[in-house]
Coordinates of C-alpha atoms (C1' of nucleotides) in Angstrom, one line a residue:
Chain A
M23 CA 44.9 14.3 3.1
A24 CA 41.2 14.4 2.5
K25 CA 41.1 10.6 2.4
E26 CA 37.4 10.8 3.0
F27 CA 37.2 10.7 -0.7
M28 CA 38.6 7.5 -1.9
L29 CA 38.5 8.0 -5.6
T30 CA 40.3 5.9 -8.1
N31 CA 42.6 7.2 -10.7
F32 CA 39.9 6.9 -13.3
Q33 CA 37.5 8.9 -11.2
E34 CA 40.0 11.5 -10.5
K35 CA 40.6 12.0 -14.2
V36 CA 36.9 12.1 -15.0
L37 CA 36.2 14.7 -12.3
S38 CA 39.2 16.7 -13.3
A39 CA 37.9 16.9 -16.9
I40 CA 34.4 17.9 -15.8
K41 CA 35.8 20.7 -13.7
K42 CA 37.4 22.2 -16.8
I43 CA 34.0 22.7 -18.3
P44 CA 33.2 26.5 -18.4
K45 CA 30.0 27.9 -17.1
G46 CA 27.1 28.1 -19.6
K47 CA 28.5 25.2 -21.6
V48 CA 28.0 21.5 -21.5
S49 CA 29.9 18.4 -22.3
T50 CA 29.1 14.7 -23.0
Y51 CA 30.0 11.5 -21.3
A52 CA 31.9 10.4 -24.4
L53 CA 34.0 13.6 -24.4
V54 CA 34.8 13.2 -20.7
A55 CA 35.7 9.6 -21.2
R56 CA 38.0 10.6 -24.1
G57 CA 39.7 13.2 -21.8
A58 CA 40.1 10.5 -19.2
G59 CA 42.0 8.4 -21.7
K60 CA 39.3 5.9 -22.3
P61 CA 37.1 7.0 -25.1
K62 CA 35.0 3.9 -24.7
A63 CA 34.6 4.2 -21.0
F64 CA 31.7 6.5 -21.2
R65 CA 29.9 3.9 -19.1
A66 CA 32.4 4.1 -16.4
V67 CA 32.2 7.9 -16.5
G68 CA 28.5 7.8 -15.8
N69 CA 29.3 5.4 -12.9
A70 CA 32.0 7.7 -11.6
L71 CA 29.6 10.7 -11.3
H72 CA 26.8 8.6 -10.0
I73 CA 28.7 7.2 -7.1
N74 CA 30.3 10.6 -6.6
P75 CA 28.4 12.6 -3.9
Y76 CA 30.2 15.8 -4.8
A77 CA 27.4 17.1 -7.1
P78 CA 27.9 20.8 -6.1
V79 CA 31.7 20.4 -6.1
F80 CA 31.8 19.0 -9.6
P81 CA 29.7 20.6 -12.4
C82 CA 28.3 17.1 -13.2
H83 CA 25.1 18.9 -14.3
R84 CA 27.1 20.2 -17.2
V85 CA 27.6 16.6 -18.5
V86 CA 24.9 15.4 -20.8
K87 CA 24.4 12.5 -23.2
S88 CA 25.8 12.5 -26.8
D89 CA 22.4 13.2 -28.3
G90 CA 21.8 16.2 -26.1
S91 CA 19.7 14.5 -23.4
L92 CA 20.5 15.4 -19.8
G93 CA 21.0 11.8 -18.9
G94 CA 20.8 11.7 -15.2
Y95 CA 21.8 13.4 -11.9
A96 CA 22.6 12.1 -8.5
G97 CA 20.3 14.7 -6.9
G98 CA 17.6 14.4 -9.5
V99 CA 17.4 15.3 -13.1
K100 CA 15.0 18.2 -12.2
K101 CA 17.8 19.9 -10.3
K102 CA 20.1 19.4 -13.2
I103 CA 17.8 21.2 -15.5
A104 CA 17.4 24.1 -13.0
L105 CA 21.2 24.5 -12.7
L106 CA 21.7 24.4 -16.4
K107 CA 19.0 27.0 -17.0
K108 CA 20.6 29.1 -14.3
E109 CA 23.9 29.1 -16.1
G110 CA 22.3 30.2 -19.3
V111 CA 21.7 26.9 -20.9
S112 CA 18.5 26.4 -22.8
V113 CA 16.9 23.2 -21.7
K114 CA 13.6 21.9 -22.9
G115 CA 12.0 19.0 -21.0
N116 CA 15.0 16.7 -20.4
K117 CA 17.0 17.8 -23.4
V118 CA 19.4 20.7 -24.3
M119 CA 18.1 22.9 -27.1
N120 CA 21.3 24.6 -28.5
F121 CA 23.2 21.6 -27.5
H122 CA 25.8 21.8 -30.3
E123 CA 26.1 25.6 -29.7
I124 CA 27.2 25.2 -26.0
L125 CA 28.8 21.9 -26.4
M126 CA 32.4 22.1 -25.2
R127 CA 34.9 19.9 -27.0
F128 CA 38.1 19.0 -25.2
Chain B
dG19 C1' 38.6 -14.5 -9.6
dT20 C1' 33.7 -14.2 -11.1
dC21 C1' 29.1 -12.0 -11.7
dG22 C1' 25.9 -8.2 -11.9
dT23 C1' 24.8 -3.4 -12.3
dG24 C1' 24.8 1.4 -14.2
dA25 C1' 23.9 9.2 -14.9
dC26 C1' 26.3 5.5 -22.0
dT27 C1' 26.8 5.1 -27.3
dA28 C1' 26.0 3.6 -31.9
dG29 C1' 23.5 0.9 -35.1
dC30 C1' 19.2 -1.1 -37.0
dC31 C1' 14.2 -1.4 -37.8
Chain C
dC3 C1' 11.1 10.3 -34.5
dG4 C1' 10.8 6.3 -31.4
dG5 C1' 12.1 1.8 -29.5
dC6 C1' 15.3 -2.3 -29.1
dT7 C1' 19.9 -4.7 -29.2
dA8 C1' 24.7 -5.3 -28.6
dG9 C1' 29.2 -3.7 -27.0
dC10 C1' 32.0 -1.2 -23.9
dC11 C1' 34.3 0.1 -19.1
dA12 C1' 34.9 0.4 -14.0
dC13 C1' 33.3 -0.7 -9.4
dG14 C1' 31.2 -3.4 -5.5
dA15 C1' 29.9 -7.8 -3.4

DNA sequence: GTCGTGACTAGCC
DNA sequence: CGGCTAGCCACGA
């Protein structure tokens, strides 16, 4: 059921990994890719979330770049920052401050 | 089956 | 610290 969302196996894995990220914490594309079984597919991970219109369904705003940058967001990076701050994440400009402190490793 | 694109990463200057 | 290049994967046309 719910065939409205034709996601591939890879997407499913990526989304599933992101959903495991607790509130107030963040993860990186590389980590998610690793959890998906393709540690070098961080590129595809970004694609997966980008094409994925389920922004509020998946905490994609908790996924940032490896260097602590927010990266991007299907609804607008601005929104991503607002959401992170709301969850208790310190964000400055387009980067996470205590990135390593709230970074969640799988 | 082939080409181009993208919410990336790591290395180098 | 900042900017550029090359390499990587999956998806759509």
